[in-house]
Coordinates of C-alpha atoms and ligand atoms in Angstrom, one line a residue:
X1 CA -2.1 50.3 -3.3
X2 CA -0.7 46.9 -3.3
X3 CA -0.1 44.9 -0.2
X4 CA 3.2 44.6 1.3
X5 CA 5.2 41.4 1.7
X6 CA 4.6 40.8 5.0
X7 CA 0.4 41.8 4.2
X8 CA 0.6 39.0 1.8
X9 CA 2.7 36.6 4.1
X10 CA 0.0 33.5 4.5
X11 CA 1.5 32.7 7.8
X12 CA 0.8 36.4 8.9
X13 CA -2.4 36.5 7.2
X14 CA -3.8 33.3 8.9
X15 CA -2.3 34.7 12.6
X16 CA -4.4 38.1 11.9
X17 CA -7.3 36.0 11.0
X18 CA -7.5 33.9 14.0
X19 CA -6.4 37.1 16.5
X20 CA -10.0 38.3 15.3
X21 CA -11.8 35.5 16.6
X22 CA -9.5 35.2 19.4
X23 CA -10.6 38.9 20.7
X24 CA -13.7 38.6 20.3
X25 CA -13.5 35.7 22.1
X26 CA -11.8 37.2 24.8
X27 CA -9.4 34.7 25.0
X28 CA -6.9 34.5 27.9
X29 CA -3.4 35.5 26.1
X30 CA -1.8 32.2 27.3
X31 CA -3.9 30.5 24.5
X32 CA -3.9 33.4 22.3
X33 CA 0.0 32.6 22.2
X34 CA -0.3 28.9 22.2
X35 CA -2.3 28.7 18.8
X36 CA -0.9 31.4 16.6
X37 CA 2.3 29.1 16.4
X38 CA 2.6 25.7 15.1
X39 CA 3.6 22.9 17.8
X40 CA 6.0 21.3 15.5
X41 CA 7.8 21.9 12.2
X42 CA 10.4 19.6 10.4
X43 CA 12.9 21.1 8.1
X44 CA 14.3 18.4 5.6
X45 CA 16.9 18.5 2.6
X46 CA 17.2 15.1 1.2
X47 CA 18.8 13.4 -1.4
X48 CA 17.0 12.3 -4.7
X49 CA 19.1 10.3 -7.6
X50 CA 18.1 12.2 -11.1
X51 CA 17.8 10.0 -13.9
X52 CA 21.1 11.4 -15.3
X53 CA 23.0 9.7 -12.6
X54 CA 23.1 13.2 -10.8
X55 CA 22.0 13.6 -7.4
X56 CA 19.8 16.8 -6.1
X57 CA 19.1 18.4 -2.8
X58 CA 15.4 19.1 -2.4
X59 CA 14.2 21.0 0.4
X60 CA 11.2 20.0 2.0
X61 CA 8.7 20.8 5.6
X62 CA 5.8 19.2 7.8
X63 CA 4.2 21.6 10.0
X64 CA 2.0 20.5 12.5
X65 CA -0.6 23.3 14.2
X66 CA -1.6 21.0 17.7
X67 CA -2.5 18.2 18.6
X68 CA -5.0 19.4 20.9
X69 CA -8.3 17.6 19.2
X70 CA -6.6 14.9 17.7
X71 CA -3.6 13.6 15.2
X72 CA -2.4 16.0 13.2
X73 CA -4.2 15.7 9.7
X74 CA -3.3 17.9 5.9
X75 CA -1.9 18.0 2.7
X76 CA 1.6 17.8 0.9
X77 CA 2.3 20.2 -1.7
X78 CA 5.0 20.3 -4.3
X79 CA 5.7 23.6 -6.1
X80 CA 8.5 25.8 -6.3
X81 CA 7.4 28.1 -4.3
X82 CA 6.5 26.6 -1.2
X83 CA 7.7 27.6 2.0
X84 CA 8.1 27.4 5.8
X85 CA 5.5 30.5 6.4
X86 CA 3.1 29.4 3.7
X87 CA 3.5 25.6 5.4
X88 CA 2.9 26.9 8.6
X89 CA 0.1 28.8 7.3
X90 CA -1.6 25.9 5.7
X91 CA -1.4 23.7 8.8
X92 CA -3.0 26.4 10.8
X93 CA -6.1 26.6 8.1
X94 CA -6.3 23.1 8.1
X95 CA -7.1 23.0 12.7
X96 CA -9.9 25.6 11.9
X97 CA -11.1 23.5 9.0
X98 CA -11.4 20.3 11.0
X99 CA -12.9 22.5 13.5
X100 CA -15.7 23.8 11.4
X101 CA -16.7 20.2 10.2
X102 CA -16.0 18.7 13.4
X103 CA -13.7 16.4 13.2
X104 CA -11.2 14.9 15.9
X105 CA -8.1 16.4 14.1
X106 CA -5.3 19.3 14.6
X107 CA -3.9 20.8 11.1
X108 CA -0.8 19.5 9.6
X109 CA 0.5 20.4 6.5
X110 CA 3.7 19.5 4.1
X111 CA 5.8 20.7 1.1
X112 CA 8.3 19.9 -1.0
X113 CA 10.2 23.2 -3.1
X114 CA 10.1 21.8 -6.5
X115 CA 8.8 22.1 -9.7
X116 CA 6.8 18.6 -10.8
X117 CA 6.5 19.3 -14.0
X118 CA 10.2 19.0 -14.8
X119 CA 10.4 16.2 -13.1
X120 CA 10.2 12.6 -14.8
X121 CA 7.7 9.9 -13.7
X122 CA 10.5 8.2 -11.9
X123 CA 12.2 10.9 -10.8
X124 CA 8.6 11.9 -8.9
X125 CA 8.5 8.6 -7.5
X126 CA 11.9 9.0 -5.8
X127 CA 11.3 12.0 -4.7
X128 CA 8.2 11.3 -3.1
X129 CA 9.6 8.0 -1.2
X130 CA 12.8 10.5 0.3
X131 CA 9.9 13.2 1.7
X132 CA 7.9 10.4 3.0
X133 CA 11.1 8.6 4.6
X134 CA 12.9 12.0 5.8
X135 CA 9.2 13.0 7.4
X136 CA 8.8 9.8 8.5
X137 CA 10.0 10.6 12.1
X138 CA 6.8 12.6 13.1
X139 CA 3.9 11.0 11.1
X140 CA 2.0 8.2 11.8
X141 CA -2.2 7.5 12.0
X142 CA -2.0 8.2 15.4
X143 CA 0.4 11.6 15.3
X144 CA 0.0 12.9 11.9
X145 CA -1.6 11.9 8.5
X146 CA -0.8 13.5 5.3
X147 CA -3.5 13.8 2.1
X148 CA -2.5 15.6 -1.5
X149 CA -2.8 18.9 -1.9
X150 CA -1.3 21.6 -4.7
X151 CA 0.6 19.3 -7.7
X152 CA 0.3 15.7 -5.6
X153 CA -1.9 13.2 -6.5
X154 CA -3.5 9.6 -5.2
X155 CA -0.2 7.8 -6.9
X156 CA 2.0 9.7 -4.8
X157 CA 0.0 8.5 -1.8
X158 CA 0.4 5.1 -2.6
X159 CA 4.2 5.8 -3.0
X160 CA 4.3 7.4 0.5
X161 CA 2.3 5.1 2.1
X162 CA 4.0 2.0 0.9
X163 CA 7.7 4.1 2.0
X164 CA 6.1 4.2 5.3
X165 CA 4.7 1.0 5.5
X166 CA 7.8 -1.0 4.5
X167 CA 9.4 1.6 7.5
X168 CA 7.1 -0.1 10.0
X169 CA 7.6 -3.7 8.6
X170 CA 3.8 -3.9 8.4
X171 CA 1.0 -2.3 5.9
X172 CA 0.0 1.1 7.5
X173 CA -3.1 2.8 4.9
X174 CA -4.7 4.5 7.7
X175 CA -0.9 6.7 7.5
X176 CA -1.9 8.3 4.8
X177 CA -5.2 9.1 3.3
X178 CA -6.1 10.2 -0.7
X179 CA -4.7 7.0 -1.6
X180 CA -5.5 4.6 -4.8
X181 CA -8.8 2.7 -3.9
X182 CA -7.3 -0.7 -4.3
X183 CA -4.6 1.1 -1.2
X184 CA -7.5 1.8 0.7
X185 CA -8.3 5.0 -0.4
X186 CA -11.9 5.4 0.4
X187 CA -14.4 5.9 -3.1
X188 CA -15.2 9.8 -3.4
X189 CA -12.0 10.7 -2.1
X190 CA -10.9 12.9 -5.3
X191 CA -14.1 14.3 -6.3
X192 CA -14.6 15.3 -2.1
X193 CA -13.2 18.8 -1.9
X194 CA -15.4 19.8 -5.0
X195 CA -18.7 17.8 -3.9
X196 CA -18.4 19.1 -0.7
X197 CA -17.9 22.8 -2.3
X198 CA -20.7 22.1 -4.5
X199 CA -22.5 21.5 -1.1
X200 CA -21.9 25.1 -0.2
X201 CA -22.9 26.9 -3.3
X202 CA -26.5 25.0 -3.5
X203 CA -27.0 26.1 -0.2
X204 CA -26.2 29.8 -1.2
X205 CA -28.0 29.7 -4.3
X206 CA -31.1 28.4 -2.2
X207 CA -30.7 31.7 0.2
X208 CA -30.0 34.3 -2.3
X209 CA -33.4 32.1 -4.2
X210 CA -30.8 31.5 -7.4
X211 CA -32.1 28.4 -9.4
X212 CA -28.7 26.6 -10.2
X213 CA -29.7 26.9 -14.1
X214 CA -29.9 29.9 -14.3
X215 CA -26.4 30.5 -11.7
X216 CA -23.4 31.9 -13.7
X217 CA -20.3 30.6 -11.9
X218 CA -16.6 31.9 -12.7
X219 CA -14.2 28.9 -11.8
X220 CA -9.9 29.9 -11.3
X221 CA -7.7 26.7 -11.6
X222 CA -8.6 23.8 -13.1
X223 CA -6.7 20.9 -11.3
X224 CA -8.4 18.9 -8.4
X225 CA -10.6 21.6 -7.0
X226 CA -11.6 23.6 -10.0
X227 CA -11.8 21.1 -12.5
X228 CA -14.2 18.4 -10.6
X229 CA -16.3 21.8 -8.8
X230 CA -16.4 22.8 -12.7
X231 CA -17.7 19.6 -13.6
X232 CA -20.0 18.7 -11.1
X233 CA -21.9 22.0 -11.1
X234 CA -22.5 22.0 -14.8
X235 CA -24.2 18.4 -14.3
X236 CA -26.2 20.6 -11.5
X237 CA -27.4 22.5 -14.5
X238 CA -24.9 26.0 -13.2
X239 CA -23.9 27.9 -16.2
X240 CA -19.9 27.7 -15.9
X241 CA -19.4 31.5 -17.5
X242 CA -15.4 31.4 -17.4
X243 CA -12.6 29.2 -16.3
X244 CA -8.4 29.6 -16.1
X245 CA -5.5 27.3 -15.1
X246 CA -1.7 29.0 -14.5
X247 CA -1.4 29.5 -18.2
X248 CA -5.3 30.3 -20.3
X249 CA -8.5 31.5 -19.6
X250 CA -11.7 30.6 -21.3
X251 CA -14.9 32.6 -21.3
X252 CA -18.5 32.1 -22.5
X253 CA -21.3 34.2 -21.2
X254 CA -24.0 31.2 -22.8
X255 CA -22.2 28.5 -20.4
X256 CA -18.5 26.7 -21.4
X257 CA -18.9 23.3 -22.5
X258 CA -16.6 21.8 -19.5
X259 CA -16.4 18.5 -21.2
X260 CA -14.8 19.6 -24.2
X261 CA -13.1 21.5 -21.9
X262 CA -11.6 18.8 -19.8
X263 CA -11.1 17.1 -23.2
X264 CA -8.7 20.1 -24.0
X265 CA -6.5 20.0 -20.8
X266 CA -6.2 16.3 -21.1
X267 CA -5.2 16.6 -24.8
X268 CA -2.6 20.0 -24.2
X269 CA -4.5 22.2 -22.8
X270 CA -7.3 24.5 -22.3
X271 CA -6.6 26.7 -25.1
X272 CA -7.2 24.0 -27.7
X273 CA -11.3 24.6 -26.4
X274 CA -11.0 27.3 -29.3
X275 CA -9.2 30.4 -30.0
X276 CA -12.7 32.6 -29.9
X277 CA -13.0 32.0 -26.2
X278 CA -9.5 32.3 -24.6
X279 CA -8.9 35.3 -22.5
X280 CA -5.9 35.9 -20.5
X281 CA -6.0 33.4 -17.2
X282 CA -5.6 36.4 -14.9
X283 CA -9.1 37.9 -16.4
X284 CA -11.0 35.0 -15.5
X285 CA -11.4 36.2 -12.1
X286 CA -12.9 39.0 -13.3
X287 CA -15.4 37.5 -15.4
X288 CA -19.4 38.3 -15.1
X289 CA -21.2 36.3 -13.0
X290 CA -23.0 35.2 -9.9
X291 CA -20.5 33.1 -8.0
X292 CA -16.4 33.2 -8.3
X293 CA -14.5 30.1 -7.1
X294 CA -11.2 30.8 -6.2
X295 CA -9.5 27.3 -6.8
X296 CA -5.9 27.8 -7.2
X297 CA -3.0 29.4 -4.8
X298 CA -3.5 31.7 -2.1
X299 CA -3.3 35.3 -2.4
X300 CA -5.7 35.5 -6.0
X301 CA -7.5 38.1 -4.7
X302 CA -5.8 40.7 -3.7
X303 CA -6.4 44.9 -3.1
X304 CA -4.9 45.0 -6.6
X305 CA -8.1 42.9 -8.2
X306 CA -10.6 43.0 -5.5
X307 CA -12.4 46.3 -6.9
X308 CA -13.0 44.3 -10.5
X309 CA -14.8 41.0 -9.0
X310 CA -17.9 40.9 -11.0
X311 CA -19.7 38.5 -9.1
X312 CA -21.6 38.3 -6.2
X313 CA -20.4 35.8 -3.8
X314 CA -16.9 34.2 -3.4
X315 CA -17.1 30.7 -2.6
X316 CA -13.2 30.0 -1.4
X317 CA -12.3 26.2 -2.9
X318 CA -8.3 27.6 -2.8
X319 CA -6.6 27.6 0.2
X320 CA -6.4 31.6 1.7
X321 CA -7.3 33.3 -2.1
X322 CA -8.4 36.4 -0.4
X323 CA -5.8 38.5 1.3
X324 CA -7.3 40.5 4.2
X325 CA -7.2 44.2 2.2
X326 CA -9.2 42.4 -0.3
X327 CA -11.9 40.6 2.1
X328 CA -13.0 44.4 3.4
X329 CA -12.8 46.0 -0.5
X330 CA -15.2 42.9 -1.2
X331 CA -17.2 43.3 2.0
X332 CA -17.4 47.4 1.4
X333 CA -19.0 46.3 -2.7
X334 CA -21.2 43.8 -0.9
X335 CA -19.7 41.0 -2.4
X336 CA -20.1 38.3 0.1
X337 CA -17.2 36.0 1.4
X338 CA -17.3 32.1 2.1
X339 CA -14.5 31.5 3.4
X340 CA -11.9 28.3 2.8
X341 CA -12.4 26.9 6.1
X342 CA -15.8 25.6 5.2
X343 CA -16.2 25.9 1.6
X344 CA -12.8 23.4 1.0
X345 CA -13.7 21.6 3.9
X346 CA -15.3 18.5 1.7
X347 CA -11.6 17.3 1.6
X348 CA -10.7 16.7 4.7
X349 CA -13.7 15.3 5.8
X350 CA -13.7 12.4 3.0
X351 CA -9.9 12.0 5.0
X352 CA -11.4 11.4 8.2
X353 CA -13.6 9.0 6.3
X354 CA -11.1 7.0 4.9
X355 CA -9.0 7.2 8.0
X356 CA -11.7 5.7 10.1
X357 CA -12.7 3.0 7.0
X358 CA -8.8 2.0 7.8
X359 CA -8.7 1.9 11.3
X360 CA -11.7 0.1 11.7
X361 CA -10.7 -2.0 8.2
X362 CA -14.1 -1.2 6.5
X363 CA -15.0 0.0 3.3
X364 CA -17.9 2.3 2.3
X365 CA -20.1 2.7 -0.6
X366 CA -19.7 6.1 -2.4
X367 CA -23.7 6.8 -1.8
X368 CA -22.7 6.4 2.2
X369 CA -19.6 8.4 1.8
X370 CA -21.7 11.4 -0.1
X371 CA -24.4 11.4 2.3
X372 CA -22.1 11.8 5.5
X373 CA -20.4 14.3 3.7
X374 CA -23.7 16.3 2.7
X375 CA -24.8 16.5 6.6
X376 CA -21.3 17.7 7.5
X377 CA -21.1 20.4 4.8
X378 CA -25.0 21.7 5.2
X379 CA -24.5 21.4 9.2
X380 CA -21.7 23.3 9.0
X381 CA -22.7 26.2 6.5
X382 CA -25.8 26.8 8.9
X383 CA -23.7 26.8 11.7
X384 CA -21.2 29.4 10.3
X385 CA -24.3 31.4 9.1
X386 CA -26.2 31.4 13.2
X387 CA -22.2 32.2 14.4
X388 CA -22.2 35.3 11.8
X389 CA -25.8 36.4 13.1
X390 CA -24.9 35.8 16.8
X391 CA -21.6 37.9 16.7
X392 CA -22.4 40.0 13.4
X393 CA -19.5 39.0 12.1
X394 CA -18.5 38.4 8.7
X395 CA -18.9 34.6 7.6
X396 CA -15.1 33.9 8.1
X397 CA -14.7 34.8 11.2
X398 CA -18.1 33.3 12.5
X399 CA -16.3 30.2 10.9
X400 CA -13.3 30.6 13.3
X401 CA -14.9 31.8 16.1
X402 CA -17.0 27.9 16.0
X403 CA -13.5 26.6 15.6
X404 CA -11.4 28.6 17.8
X405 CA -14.1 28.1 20.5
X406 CA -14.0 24.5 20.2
X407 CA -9.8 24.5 20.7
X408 CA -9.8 26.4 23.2
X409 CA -12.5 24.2 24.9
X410 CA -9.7 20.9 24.2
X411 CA -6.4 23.4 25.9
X412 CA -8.3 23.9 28.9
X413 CA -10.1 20.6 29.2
X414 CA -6.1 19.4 28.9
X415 CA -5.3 21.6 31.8
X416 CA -2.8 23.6 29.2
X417 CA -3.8 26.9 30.4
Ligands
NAD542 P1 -4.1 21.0 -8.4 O1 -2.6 21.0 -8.5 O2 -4.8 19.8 -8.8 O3 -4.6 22.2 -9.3 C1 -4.2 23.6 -9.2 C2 -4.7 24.3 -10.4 O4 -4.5 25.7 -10.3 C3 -4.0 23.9 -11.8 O5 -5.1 23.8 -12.7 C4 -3.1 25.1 -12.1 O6 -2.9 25.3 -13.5 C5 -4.0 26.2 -11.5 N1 -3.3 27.4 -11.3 C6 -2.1 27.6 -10.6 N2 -1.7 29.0 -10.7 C7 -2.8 29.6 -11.3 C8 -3.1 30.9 -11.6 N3 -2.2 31.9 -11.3 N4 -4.2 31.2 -12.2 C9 -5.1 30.3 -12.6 N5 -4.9 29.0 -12.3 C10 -3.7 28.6 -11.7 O7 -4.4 21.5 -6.9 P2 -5.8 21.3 -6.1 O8 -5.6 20.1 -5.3 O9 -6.9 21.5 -7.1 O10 -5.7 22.6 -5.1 C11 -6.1 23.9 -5.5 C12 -6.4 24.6 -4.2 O11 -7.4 23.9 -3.5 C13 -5.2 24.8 -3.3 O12 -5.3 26.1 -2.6 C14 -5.4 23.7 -2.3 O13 -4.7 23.9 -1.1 C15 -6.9 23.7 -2.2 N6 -7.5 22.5 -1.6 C16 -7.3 21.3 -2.3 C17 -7.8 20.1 -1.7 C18 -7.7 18.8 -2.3 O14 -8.3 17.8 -1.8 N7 -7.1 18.7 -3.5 C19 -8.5 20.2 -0.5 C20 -8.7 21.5 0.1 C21 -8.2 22.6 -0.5

C-alpha cells in the first residue's frame, strides 16, 4: 500500500528518524523536544520585477535546526515544490550531517517556491538578490551560511554573496559558501558531494570485496550529485549500468558511455545518447546492478518501488530518497542502506573548508582539499559501521546515534537541559 501524506511528509520522516536514535539513546525528553524542532524559521514573500515590467510575489524560507555546535550551515533550493516542512526537514538532516563528519556546525536550510527553468537569466539574478536581501536578517558567517542545493548553482552564490556583502558595506565570502573560485569559493567545491560519495562506495565495494571494474552502479538524477558521482566513478573504472534525470532514462547493461552522455544533456538532453538505450526515467531505479544512487529529491524510494530495487546496496547522494516503509522492505530483501547523512556528506564538508579558507583568508590546493576530505569521509563510514555493530542498528541510525550523541553532549555542556 502506498504511504500516506503525512508517512511521506520529510519533516515527519526526519522527526521519526531521529526519535530512534533518541530512544535508544535514552534521552531525557527535554532534549528529545528541543531537537525535533527547528530554532528558527523565516517566512518571506518578496517582490521580484519580471522582465515584462510585471512584478511577482515569490515565497521563500530559511530554517535553522540549532545552533548548538556552531553557525547554522545548508543549502538553498529553488523548485516549485518546496516547502516549510520539507525546509525544516532539510535543515534537520543537514545538524546530523555535520555531526557525522564532525564539523562545528548546526543545519540550516533555504528555499525559494519557483520554477527556474521558466525563469530568464536576469530574472534568476533578481530573484536571487530579493531571497538573499529578505533572508538577510538571520544569516551571516557567524549565525548562518548558506551553500546550493536542488536547481542553485555557484553563480547564484556569487549573486547572494555580493547582495549581502554590499548590505554590510564590506566584502563578506565567508557568508556564503559554493561560490565562483575567483569569489572565494574553495577548488573542489562542485565536484565535493560526489567525490566525497565516491569515497563511500569504494569503501563498500572493498567490504563486500567488489573490484570497482567490475561494479555495476545505477545512478537517478543527473544534475550536481548524479552527474559528477556518474562521472567520477566511470574514471574509477565502475560500470555505470543506467542513469535518469526528471524527464529520460538511459540503460546499458555493458556500461553507458557518461561522456557522451554528459555531451547529450549539455546539447538537449539525455535522450539524444540514442533512442536504443532510453527507458522511462522512473525505471532507472529499478535497473540491474550492484549499487543504486539515489541522487535526486526525497521520497524516490518509496513502499510503492522498494520491492523492485535490483541492486544490492543504496548509497543515498539525494537528500531523504528512502521513505521509512521503504528502508524496512529494503532491509527485509537484504538490500543494505547508506544513509544521506554520510553518504552526501562530501558537501558540506568542502563548505566548512571554504568557510575556514575565508575566515582565515587562505586558499588551498585541490590535492589538500581532496585529501581532508578523503579522511573525513573514510573516518566517518568506519565510524557509522563500529556505531551499527555496537548498537545493532541499521547503518542510518548508527549514523544518528554518532550525531545525536554529539548534540546532546553541546545542550548539556550549554547548561540547556
Ligand atoms: P541538481 O539540481 O543539480 O540536480 C537534480 C537532478 O535531479 C536533475 O538532473 C534533475 O533532472 C533530476 N531529477 C529531478 N526529479 C527527478 C526524477 N523524478 N527522476 C530522476 N531525476 C530527477 O541538484 P543536486 O545539487 O545534484 O541535488 C540532488 C540531491 O542531492 C538533492 O537531494 C540535494 O539535496 C542533494 N545534495 C546536494 C548537494 C550539493 O552539493 N549539490 C549536497 C548534498 C546533498
Amino acid at each position: 500500500m502506498a504511504e500516506s501524506a503525512d508517512e511521506l511528509n520529510p519533516y515527519l520522516i526526519a522527526c521519526k528518524q531521529i526519535s530512534r536514535a533518541a530512544e535508544i539513546l535514552k534521552l531525557p525528553r527535554s532534549v528529545t523536544e528541543f531537537i525535533l524542532r527547528p530554532r528558527r524559521v523565516l517566512i518571506m514573500n518578496f517582490p521580484v520585477r519580471m522582465d515584462d515590467g510585471s512584478v511577482r510575489v515569490f515565497e521563500g524560507f530559511r530554517a535553522q535546526h540549532t545552533d548548538a555546535l556552531g553557525p547554522a550551515k545548508g543549502g538553498i533550493r529553488f523548485h516549485p515544490n518546496v516547502t516549510l516542512d520539507e525546509v525544516k526537514a532539510l535543515s534537520m538532516w543537514m545538524t546530523f550531517k555535520c555531526g557525522v563528519v564532525d564539523l562545528p556546525f548546526g543545519g540550516g536550510k533555504g528555499g525559494v517556491v519557483c520554477d527556474p527553468r521558466s525563469l530568464s537569466h536576469g530574472e534568476l539574478e533578481r530573484l536571487s538578490r530579493a531571497y538573499a536581501e529578505a533572508a538577510s536578517v538571520i544569516l551571516g558567517p557567524e549565525i548562518d551560511i548558506p551553500a546550493p542545493d536542488v536547481y542553485t548553482t555557484p553563480e547564484i552564490m556569487g549573486w547572494m554573496m555580493d547582495t549581502l556583502s554590499r548590505l554590510r558595506g564590506y566584502n563578506v565570502p565567508s557568508a556564503i559558501t559554493g561560490k565562483p573560485i575567483v569569489l572565494g569559493g574553495s577548488k573542489g567545491r562542485d565536484r565535493a558531494t560526489a567525490q566525497g560519495c565516491l569515497y563511500i562506495v569504494r569503501e563498500y565495494l572493498r567490504d563486500r570485496k567488489i573490484e570497482p571494474a567490475n561494479a555495476r552502479i545505477v545512478i537517478q538524477g543527473f544534475g550536481n550529485a548524479g552527474r559528477t558521482a556518474a562521472t567520477l566513478l566511470s574514471e574509477l573504472e565502475c560500470k555505470i549500468v543506467a542513469i535518469s534525470d526528471s524527464k529520460t532514462g538511459l540503460q546499458d547493461p555493458t556500461g553507458l558511455n557518461i561522456q557522451k552522455a554528459c555531451e547529450a544533456k549539455d546539447a538537449g538532453g539525455l535522450h539524444l545518447y540514442g533512442s536504443g538505450f532510453m527507458i522511462d526515467s522512473k525505471l532507472a531505479l529499478q535497473c540491474e546492478g550492484d549499487v543504486l544512487i539515489p541522487a535526486a529529491l526525497e521520497n524516490s524510494i518509496t513502499s510503492e518501488n522498494a520491492h523492485h530495487i535490483q541492486c544490492k546496496a543504496v548509497i543515498e547522494a539525494a537528500n531523504g530518497p528512502t521513505t521509512p516503509e521503504a528502508d524496512k522492505i529494503l532491509s527485509s530483501r537484504g538490500v543494505q542502506v547508506i544513509p544521506d547523512i554520510l553518504a552526501n556528506a562530501g558537501g558540506v564538508t568542502v563548505s566548512y573548508f571554504e568557510w575556514v579558507q575565508n575566515v582565515t583568508h587562505s586558499a588551498w590546493e585541490e590535492t589538500e582539499v581532496a585529501s581532508r576530505l578523503e579522511k573525513r569521509m573514510i573516518d566517518a563510514y568506519h565510524a557509522v559501521q563500529k556505531s551499527a555493530r555496537a548498537h545493532g542498528a541499521d547503518l542510518r541510525t548508527a549514523a544518528y546515534l554518532i550525531s545525536v550523541e554529539r548534540l546532546r553532549d553541546a545542550i548539556v555542556a550549554r547548561g540547556w537541559a
